Amino acid sequence: MVLPHILPPILPIAPSWFPGHMMKFTRMLPALLTRTDVVLEIRDSRLPLTSINRSLEGALRKWRLERGWDPNNPTRRIIAAEACEHIVVLNKRDLVPEWGTEPFRLAMAKKFPHQRLLFASWQRPRDIRNLSEILVNIAKQHPHAMELNVLVIGMPNVGKSTLLNALRHMGIKGRTPKAFQTSVNPGMTQALSTRLKLSLDPLVYAYDTPGVMLPFLGRGVEGAERGIKLALIAGIKEGMYDMQTLAAYLLYRLNVLNPIAPAYLHLLPPRSQPTFDLEDFLTNLAQRMGMIRRGAELDLARAAVYFVRWWREEGGLLSASSGFNIGVNTNSSATSPQFTTPPGQFPSTQGWGFDFQWDLQPHEVTSLQGGIDPTTQVQDKMERCIQDYVEMTDREESEENNVSQTQVKKRRVFEEKLKRRMKHERR
């Protein structure tokens, strides 16, 4: 039996959410980088590509060039008088399957060799210790500097403040108070923090910064999907999306990630089968949970809210515990893809996290069952997904699909005023 190709639901136009404190920090960033030694960019492991904030990349590129990195070779540094490192931390690693982390790291290293990438979770002391040691080692490589200053950036609700609290607790011995307030809702941090000491010897300080959303999420299908993904991880202000819309996309993604035994089956009655119909799923869920409105009607809206919030916590862990979705893998601790499907039975679509999706052909299944290293194939598929993402974002930029009509009008007005001023000065 060949499983059907899963089609995504129709998504609404992505809303714009870019409060004033985000704009203020974006304008401050170039000045902040002049006194920064390490940029610690936090992304969400479930959205390793979507949680890249492209609007900050120009300032980071200029910072690297000013600190002596070769513009033609991003891995070569011409002048190394002071520290200048860009470290990308894929946070919340416990919410993605472990088998994909190493292939993803290798795939990203090929495309972005100037970035040091690692996975982390504040709940795993080994990850926090590893990150703390990296920062301390960078400081020791520049003993002439009195201190190492770390700037932590990223989109809203990717876990910046929580990770910094864990780093402080790891680096400062003895009882340390919680340094920053944290929240499950985006936008808690709205201003640059005071310096937080992460290490005493050598001295390492960090600044927490406001989560910065893209000013405009984009047009068409790409922009709509980008918005819905960020809303699902609570990266966009609550209420900007209808919960049933989020539930529809979540149902689709969980079916992609594991079409044979998706994680949501834990919410339904025993012996339930996977479904692609949102109304059918929410009806079964409301019945199971006893969600009844007045008039003995099932409360599907409440069921949708429950489904999304369940996935953000327990459901994400369940989804991450599954193996590679060719057949059913009962080894939840596997760190490499497991293949158990008999010949001729395979799902046509594979996925990892919410940003990676690829087709798997019958001959590729046969090759894997013949002994070819599955990690190599997964890395190859991920490299293609990353390349597609880069091409898509480059195309959006060249066609100005990543700029709203309001931004275009403001820019034209600014250019017209500048032209008139120059004309007036020439007289």
Short mmCIF file of C-alpha atoms in Angstrom, two decimals:
data_model
loop_
_atom_site.label_atom_id
_atom_site.label_comp_id
_atom_site.label_asym_id
_atom_site.label_seq_id
_atom_site.Cartn_x
_atom_site.Cartn_y
_atom_site.Cartn_z
CA MET A 1 0.00 0.00 0.00
CA VAL A 2 1.32 3.43 -0.96
CA LEU A 3 0.11 6.25 1.29
CA PRO A 4 -1.47 9.21 -0.53
CA HIS A 5 0.46 12.43 -0.99
CA ILE A 6 -0.69 14.82 1.74
CA LEU A 7 -1.85 18.22 0.49
CA PRO A 8 -1.51 21.26 2.76
CA PRO A 9 -4.61 23.22 3.80
CA ILE A 10 -5.44 26.61 2.31
CA LEU A 11 -3.81 29.24 4.53
CA PRO A 12 -4.80 32.87 5.22
CA ILE A 13 -2.62 35.86 4.35
CA ALA A 14 0.10 36.35 6.94
CA PRO A 15 -0.62 39.25 9.33
CA SER A 16 1.93 41.94 10.15
CA TRP A 17 3.19 42.10 13.75
CA PHE A 18 6.13 44.46 14.18
CA PRO A 19 5.70 46.62 17.32
CA GLY A 20 7.76 49.73 17.92
CA HIS A 21 10.26 48.08 20.28
CA MET A 22 11.27 45.69 17.48
CA MET A 23 11.90 48.56 15.07
CA LYS A 24 13.88 50.39 17.77
CA PHE A 25 16.17 47.41 18.37
CA THR A 26 16.70 46.84 14.63
CA ARG A 27 17.96 50.42 14.32
CA MET A 28 20.16 50.01 17.43
CA LEU A 29 21.79 46.75 16.27
CA PRO A 30 24.71 48.19 14.19
CA ALA A 31 25.81 50.35 17.14
CA LEU A 32 25.45 47.44 19.58
CA LEU A 33 27.63 45.23 17.40
CA THR A 34 30.57 47.63 17.70
CA ARG A 35 30.96 46.52 21.33
CA THR A 36 29.97 42.87 20.75
CA ASP A 37 32.44 39.97 20.53
CA VAL A 38 30.05 37.06 20.07
CA VAL A 39 26.58 37.05 18.52
CA LEU A 40 24.53 34.21 19.94
CA GLU A 41 21.61 33.76 17.55
CA ILE A 42 18.84 31.59 18.98
CA ARG A 43 16.50 29.75 16.62
CA ASP A 44 13.76 27.19 17.20
CA SER A 45 14.71 23.61 16.29
CA ARG A 46 11.20 23.00 14.94
CA LEU A 47 11.68 25.92 12.50
CA PRO A 48 15.43 25.99 11.82
CA LEU A 49 14.94 27.94 8.59
CA THR A 50 11.77 29.94 9.23
CA SER A 51 13.18 31.28 12.51
CA ILE A 52 16.10 32.92 10.66
CA ASN A 53 15.60 36.67 10.81
CA ARG A 54 16.88 37.87 7.44
CA SER A 55 16.32 41.53 8.37
CA LEU A 56 19.29 41.32 10.79
CA GLU A 57 21.71 39.63 8.39
CA GLY A 58 22.96 42.83 6.75
CA ALA A 59 24.17 44.27 10.07
CA LEU A 60 25.82 40.97 11.01
CA ARG A 61 27.61 40.75 7.65
CA LYS A 62 28.97 44.30 8.03
CA TRP A 63 30.11 43.52 11.61
CA ARG A 64 32.09 40.50 10.42
CA LEU A 65 33.78 42.46 7.65
CA GLU A 66 34.74 45.26 10.03
CA ARG A 67 36.27 42.67 12.37
CA GLY A 68 38.56 41.31 9.66
CA TRP A 69 36.75 38.39 8.03
CA ASP A 70 37.53 37.81 4.36
CA PRO A 71 34.56 38.95 2.19
CA ASN A 72 35.45 36.34 -0.45
CA ASN A 73 36.05 33.45 1.95
CA PRO A 74 33.70 33.41 4.97
CA THR A 75 35.86 30.81 6.77
CA ARG A 76 39.09 32.89 6.58
CA ARG A 77 39.92 35.77 8.86
CA ILE A 78 42.48 38.34 7.71
CA ILE A 79 42.73 40.29 10.97
CA ALA A 80 41.99 38.66 14.34
CA ALA A 81 42.73 41.40 16.84
CA GLU A 82 39.50 40.81 18.75
CA ALA A 83 36.86 38.12 19.02
CA CYS A 84 34.16 37.96 16.36
CA GLU A 85 32.04 34.81 16.34
CA HIS A 86 28.52 34.09 15.11
CA ILE A 87 27.10 31.10 16.99
CA VAL A 88 23.69 29.72 16.02
CA VAL A 89 21.90 27.75 18.72
CA LEU A 90 18.98 25.56 17.68
CA ASN A 91 17.02 25.69 20.92
CA LYS A 92 14.31 23.26 22.13
CA ARG A 93 16.09 20.29 20.55
CA ASP A 94 13.91 17.90 22.57
CA LEU A 95 10.98 18.87 20.29
CA VAL A 96 12.55 17.43 17.11
CA PRO A 97 13.59 13.81 16.41
CA GLU A 98 17.22 13.17 17.34
CA TRP A 99 17.96 11.29 14.11
CA GLY A 100 17.84 14.53 12.10
CA THR A 101 20.11 16.74 14.20
CA GLU A 102 23.49 15.56 12.88
CA PRO A 103 22.45 15.49 9.18
CA PHE A 104 21.05 19.00 9.60
CA ARG A 105 24.22 20.27 11.26
CA LEU A 106 26.35 18.88 8.43
CA ALA A 107 24.01 20.26 5.78
CA MET A 108 24.07 23.75 7.31
CA ALA A 109 27.88 23.66 7.66
CA LYS A 110 28.13 23.22 3.90
CA LYS A 111 25.84 26.15 3.12
CA PHE A 112 26.84 28.50 5.96
CA PRO A 113 30.45 27.63 6.87
CA HIS A 114 30.96 30.91 8.76
CA GLN A 115 28.38 29.97 11.39
CA ARG A 116 29.06 27.66 14.33
CA LEU A 117 25.88 25.67 14.87
CA LEU A 118 24.80 23.53 17.80
CA PHE A 119 21.59 22.11 19.24
CA ALA A 120 20.58 22.81 22.81
CA SER A 121 17.82 22.56 25.39
CA TRP A 122 17.84 24.33 28.74
CA GLN A 123 16.60 21.04 30.23
CA ARG A 124 19.80 19.23 29.19
CA PRO A 125 22.74 20.28 31.41
CA ARG A 126 25.22 18.80 28.91
CA ASP A 127 24.02 21.19 26.20
CA ILE A 128 24.26 24.21 28.49
CA ARG A 129 27.72 23.15 29.71
CA ASN A 130 28.89 22.72 26.11
CA LEU A 131 27.68 26.20 25.14
CA SER A 132 29.21 27.72 28.28
CA GLU A 133 32.58 26.09 27.52
CA ILE A 134 32.50 27.42 23.94
CA LEU A 135 32.04 30.99 25.20
CA VAL A 136 34.76 30.59 27.84
CA ASN A 137 37.19 29.14 25.27
CA ILE A 138 36.58 32.08 22.92
CA ALA A 139 37.37 34.45 25.80
CA LYS A 140 40.59 32.54 26.58
CA GLN A 141 41.70 32.87 22.95
CA HIS A 142 41.80 36.66 23.48
CA PRO A 143 43.50 37.04 26.89
CA HIS A 144 44.36 40.69 26.21
CA ALA A 145 40.66 41.59 26.28
CA MET A 146 39.31 42.44 29.72
CA GLU A 147 35.97 40.73 29.01
CA LEU A 148 33.92 38.96 26.37
CA ASN A 149 30.59 40.55 25.45
CA VAL A 150 27.86 38.33 24.04
CA LEU A 151 24.77 39.68 22.28
CA VAL A 152 21.82 37.27 22.21
CA ILE A 153 19.40 37.80 19.31
CA GLY A 154 16.54 35.91 17.71
CA MET A 155 12.85 35.90 16.89
CA PRO A 156 10.19 36.13 19.62
CA ASN A 157 9.63 33.12 21.89
CA VAL A 158 12.61 31.04 20.73
CA GLY A 159 13.84 30.80 24.34
CA LYS A 160 16.55 33.48 24.59
CA SER A 161 15.89 34.52 28.19
CA THR A 162 15.43 30.94 29.40
CA LEU A 163 18.70 29.85 27.81
CA LEU A 164 20.56 32.80 29.35
CA ASN A 165 19.19 31.95 32.79
CA ALA A 166 20.50 28.39 32.35
CA LEU A 167 23.92 29.65 31.19
CA ARG A 168 24.19 31.93 34.22
CA HIS A 169 23.31 29.08 36.56
CA MET A 170 25.93 26.87 34.86
CA GLY A 171 28.71 29.48 34.79
CA ILE A 172 28.37 31.06 38.24
CA LYS A 173 28.90 28.62 41.11
CA GLY A 174 26.62 28.70 44.11
CA ARG A 175 23.06 29.94 44.32
CA THR A 176 22.21 32.37 41.54
CA PRO A 177 18.86 34.13 41.28
CA LYS A 178 16.83 33.92 38.11
CA ALA A 179 18.15 36.74 35.98
CA PHE A 180 15.39 37.36 33.44
CA GLN A 181 11.65 37.01 33.41
CA THR A 182 10.33 34.44 30.95
CA SER A 183 6.92 33.85 29.41
CA VAL A 184 5.20 31.41 27.07
CA ASN A 185 3.85 34.43 25.17
CA PRO A 186 6.06 36.37 22.73
CA GLY A 187 7.18 39.91 23.49
CA MET A 188 8.09 39.66 27.20
CA THR A 189 11.51 41.25 26.59
CA GLN A 190 11.00 44.67 24.99
CA ALA A 191 14.30 46.42 25.68
CA LEU A 192 18.01 45.66 25.79
CA SER A 193 18.80 44.08 29.17
CA THR A 194 21.48 45.07 31.63
CA ARG A 195 24.65 43.01 31.41
CA LEU A 196 24.35 39.49 32.77
CA LYS A 197 27.52 37.84 34.04
CA LEU A 198 27.94 34.30 32.67
CA SER A 199 31.51 33.55 33.83
CA LEU A 200 33.92 34.97 36.42
CA ASP A 201 37.24 33.71 35.03
CA PRO A 202 37.45 34.70 32.25
CA LEU A 203 34.83 37.43 32.45
CA VAL A 204 31.92 36.77 30.08
CA TYR A 205 28.90 39.06 29.94
CA ALA A 206 25.70 38.74 27.89
CA TYR A 207 22.91 41.08 26.81
CA ASP A 208 19.39 39.80 26.28
CA THR A 209 17.49 41.55 23.48
CA PRO A 210 13.86 41.82 22.35
CA GLY A 211 12.64 39.13 20.01
CA VAL A 212 12.45 40.67 16.54
CA MET A 213 9.92 39.48 13.99
CA LEU A 214 10.31 40.01 10.25
CA PRO A 215 8.71 43.38 9.36
CA PHE A 216 6.76 41.61 6.62
CA LEU A 217 6.31 37.84 6.40
CA GLY A 218 5.91 37.78 2.62
CA ARG A 219 3.29 37.37 -0.05
CA GLY A 220 1.65 34.30 -1.52
CA VAL A 221 1.89 30.74 -0.25
CA GLU A 222 5.40 31.22 1.14
CA GLY A 223 4.41 34.17 3.32
CA ALA A 224 1.20 32.50 4.47
CA GLU A 225 3.01 29.32 5.51
CA ARG A 226 5.78 31.29 7.23
CA GLY A 227 3.20 33.10 9.35
CA ILE A 228 1.28 29.97 10.33
CA LYS A 229 4.48 28.18 11.37
CA LEU A 230 5.57 31.04 13.62
CA ALA A 231 2.09 31.23 15.15
CA LEU A 232 2.18 27.51 15.92
CA ILE A 233 5.31 27.89 18.06
CA ALA A 234 3.70 30.93 19.76
CA GLY A 235 6.16 33.27 18.03
CA ILE A 236 3.36 35.63 16.97
CA LYS A 237 1.03 37.45 19.34
CA GLU A 238 -1.92 35.28 20.40
CA GLY A 239 -5.16 36.14 18.65
CA MET A 240 -3.69 37.07 15.26
CA TYR A 241 -4.70 33.64 13.94
CA ASP A 242 -7.87 31.62 14.32
CA MET A 243 -7.08 28.47 16.32
CA GLN A 244 -8.89 26.20 13.88
CA THR A 245 -6.61 27.48 11.13
CA LEU A 246 -3.59 26.59 13.25
CA ALA A 247 -5.12 23.19 14.04
CA ALA A 248 -5.64 22.46 10.34
CA TYR A 249 -1.99 23.11 9.50
CA LEU A 250 -0.81 21.22 12.59
CA LEU A 251 -2.87 18.18 11.60
CA TYR A 252 -1.32 18.31 8.13
CA ARG A 253 2.26 18.57 9.47
CA LEU A 254 1.84 15.73 11.97
CA ASN A 255 0.51 13.54 9.16
CA VAL A 256 3.58 14.43 7.08
CA LEU A 257 6.01 13.72 9.92
CA ASN A 258 4.52 10.32 10.63
CA PRO A 259 1.58 9.33 8.39
CA ILE A 260 1.39 5.81 9.81
CA ALA A 261 1.28 6.65 13.53
CA PRO A 262 1.02 10.45 13.98
CA ALA A 263 1.45 11.79 17.50
CA TYR A 264 -2.15 13.06 17.73
CA LEU A 265 -3.46 9.46 17.94
CA HIS A 266 -2.60 9.66 21.65
CA LEU A 267 -5.49 12.12 22.00
CA LEU A 268 -8.09 9.96 20.28
CA PRO A 269 -9.91 6.80 21.40
CA PRO A 270 -7.99 3.49 21.15
CA ARG A 271 -7.65 1.96 17.66
CA SER A 272 -8.33 5.30 15.96
CA GLN A 273 -6.86 5.72 12.48
CA PRO A 274 -4.97 8.71 11.03
CA THR A 275 -7.26 11.28 9.45
CA PHE A 276 -6.76 14.15 7.02
CA ASP A 277 -10.13 15.78 7.79
CA LEU A 278 -9.98 18.53 10.42
CA GLU A 279 -13.68 18.47 11.30
CA ASP A 280 -13.60 14.70 11.74
CA PHE A 281 -10.50 14.95 13.95
CA LEU A 282 -11.86 17.80 16.11
CA THR A 283 -15.19 15.98 16.49
CA ASN A 284 -13.44 12.85 17.77
CA LEU A 285 -11.24 14.93 20.06
CA ALA A 286 -14.18 16.90 21.50
CA GLN A 287 -16.07 13.66 22.15
CA ARG A 288 -13.05 12.08 23.85
CA MET A 289 -12.43 15.12 26.06
CA GLY A 290 -16.10 15.81 26.81
CA MET A 291 -16.05 19.30 25.28
CA ILE A 292 -19.76 20.14 25.07
CA ARG A 293 -21.43 23.51 24.54
CA ARG A 294 -24.97 24.51 25.47
CA GLY A 295 -27.49 22.56 23.50
CA ALA A 296 -25.37 19.39 23.72
CA GLU A 297 -23.25 20.48 20.74
CA LEU A 298 -19.61 19.51 20.50
CA ASP A 299 -17.28 22.48 21.06
CA LEU A 300 -14.91 22.18 18.07
CA ALA A 301 -13.35 25.61 18.70
CA ARG A 302 -12.32 24.54 22.19
CA ALA A 303 -10.98 21.27 20.80
CA ALA A 304 -8.81 23.21 18.32
CA VAL A 305 -7.34 25.34 21.14
CA TYR A 306 -6.65 22.21 23.19
CA PHE A 307 -4.96 20.49 20.22
CA VAL A 308 -2.57 23.38 19.49
CA ARG A 309 -1.63 23.91 23.15
CA TRP A 310 -1.20 20.16 23.66
CA TRP A 311 1.27 20.05 20.77
CA ARG A 312 3.30 22.99 22.11
CA GLU A 313 4.00 20.97 25.25
CA GLU A 314 3.38 17.22 25.53
CA GLY A 315 2.55 16.63 21.87
CA GLY A 316 5.81 18.09 20.62
CA LEU A 317 7.75 15.65 22.80
CA LEU A 318 5.68 12.72 21.54
CA SER A 319 6.18 13.76 17.92
CA ALA A 320 9.92 14.09 18.46
CA SER A 321 10.20 10.63 19.98
CA SER A 322 9.21 8.87 16.74
CA GLY A 323 11.77 7.36 14.42
CA PHE A 324 12.16 7.85 10.68
CA ASN A 325 8.67 7.44 9.23
CA ILE A 326 9.18 4.56 6.87
CA GLY A 327 7.00 2.13 8.70
CA VAL A 328 6.63 2.09 12.47
CA ASN A 329 9.73 2.44 14.60
CA THR A 330 9.24 1.53 18.26
CA ASN A 331 12.76 2.57 19.25
CA SER A 332 12.03 6.07 20.56
CA SER A 333 15.64 6.66 21.63
CA ALA A 334 17.10 6.03 18.18
CA THR A 335 19.63 8.66 17.08
CA SER A 336 19.69 7.51 13.44
CA PRO A 337 16.86 6.69 11.00
CA GLN A 338 15.33 3.24 11.44
CA PHE A 339 13.76 1.36 8.51
CA THR A 340 11.23 -1.38 9.06
CA THR A 341 8.87 -1.14 6.08
CA PRO A 342 8.45 -4.25 3.89
CA PRO A 343 9.31 -3.76 0.21
CA GLY A 344 6.62 -1.90 -1.70
CA GLN A 345 5.19 -0.10 1.34
CA PHE A 346 6.37 3.45 2.00
CA PRO A 347 4.98 6.93 2.57
CA SER A 348 5.60 9.24 -0.39
CA THR A 349 6.46 12.24 1.79
CA GLN A 350 9.03 12.54 4.57
CA GLY A 351 9.66 15.34 7.04
CA TRP A 352 11.73 16.55 9.97
CA GLY A 353 10.65 19.48 12.09
CA PHE A 354 8.25 21.85 10.38
CA ASP A 355 10.67 23.22 7.76
CA PHE A 356 11.86 20.03 6.08
CA GLN A 357 9.80 17.94 3.71
CA TRP A 358 10.89 15.77 0.84
CA ASP A 359 9.66 12.94 -1.35
CA LEU A 360 11.11 9.47 -1.03
CA GLN A 361 11.04 7.30 -4.12
CA PRO A 362 10.73 3.47 -4.18
CA HIS A 363 14.30 2.98 -5.41
CA GLU A 364 15.57 5.10 -2.51
CA VAL A 365 13.79 2.87 -0.02
CA THR A 366 15.31 -0.16 -1.74
CA SER A 367 18.77 1.40 -1.53
CA LEU A 368 18.35 2.09 2.17
CA GLN A 369 17.19 -1.43 2.84
CA GLY A 370 20.22 -2.60 0.90
CA GLY A 371 22.59 -1.12 3.47
CA ILE A 372 23.30 2.46 2.28
CA ASP A 373 23.93 4.81 5.19
CA PRO A 374 20.56 6.53 5.85
CA THR A 375 22.20 9.52 7.50
CA THR A 376 23.95 10.40 4.24
CA GLN A 377 20.68 10.34 2.31
CA VAL A 378 18.89 12.44 4.93
CA GLN A 379 21.72 14.99 4.81
CA ASP A 380 21.46 15.13 1.02
CA LYS A 381 17.69 15.73 1.22
CA MET A 382 18.20 18.44 3.84
CA GLU A 383 20.85 20.16 1.72
CA ARG A 384 18.36 20.38 -1.13
CA CYS A 385 15.69 21.80 1.20
CA ILE A 386 18.14 24.42 2.49
CA GLN A 387 19.14 25.35 -1.06
CA ASP A 388 15.46 25.69 -2.02
CA TYR A 389 14.92 27.94 1.00
CA VAL A 390 17.90 30.16 0.11
CA GLU A 391 16.73 30.45 -3.51
CA MET A 392 13.20 31.28 -2.37
CA THR A 393 14.34 34.04 0.01
CA ASP A 394 16.71 35.46 -2.62
CA ARG A 395 13.88 35.49 -5.13
CA GLU A 396 11.54 37.19 -2.64
CA GLU A 397 14.16 39.87 -2.02
CA SER A 398 14.87 40.49 -5.70
CA GLU A 399 11.14 40.70 -6.51
CA GLU A 400 10.45 42.70 -3.32
CA ASN A 401 7.94 40.11 -2.15
CA ASN A 402 9.40 40.44 1.34
CA VAL A 403 8.42 44.12 1.49
CA SER A 404 4.88 45.25 2.23
CA GLN A 405 3.05 47.82 0.11
CA THR A 406 3.24 50.26 3.03
CA GLN A 407 7.03 49.88 3.18
CA VAL A 408 7.27 50.38 -0.59
CA LYS A 409 5.22 53.61 -0.39
CA LYS A 410 7.32 54.95 2.50
CA ARG A 411 10.52 54.21 0.61
CA ARG A 412 9.23 55.97 -2.52
CA VAL A 413 8.21 59.01 -0.49
CA PHE A 414 11.68 59.07 1.13
CA GLU A 415 13.41 58.76 -2.26
CA GLU A 416 11.24 61.54 -3.71
CA LYS A 417 12.06 63.87 -0.80
CA LEU A 418 15.75 63.08 -1.16
CA LYS A 419 15.63 63.80 -4.90
CA ARG A 420 13.92 67.15 -4.32
CA ARG A 421 16.42 68.11 -1.63
CA MET A 422 19.39 67.32 -3.89
CA LYS A 423 17.79 69.27 -6.73
CA HIS A 424 17.25 72.24 -4.44
CA GLU A 425 20.90 72.11 -3.21
CA ARG A 426 22.25 72.17 -6.79
CA ARG A 427 20.55 75.48 -7.50
#
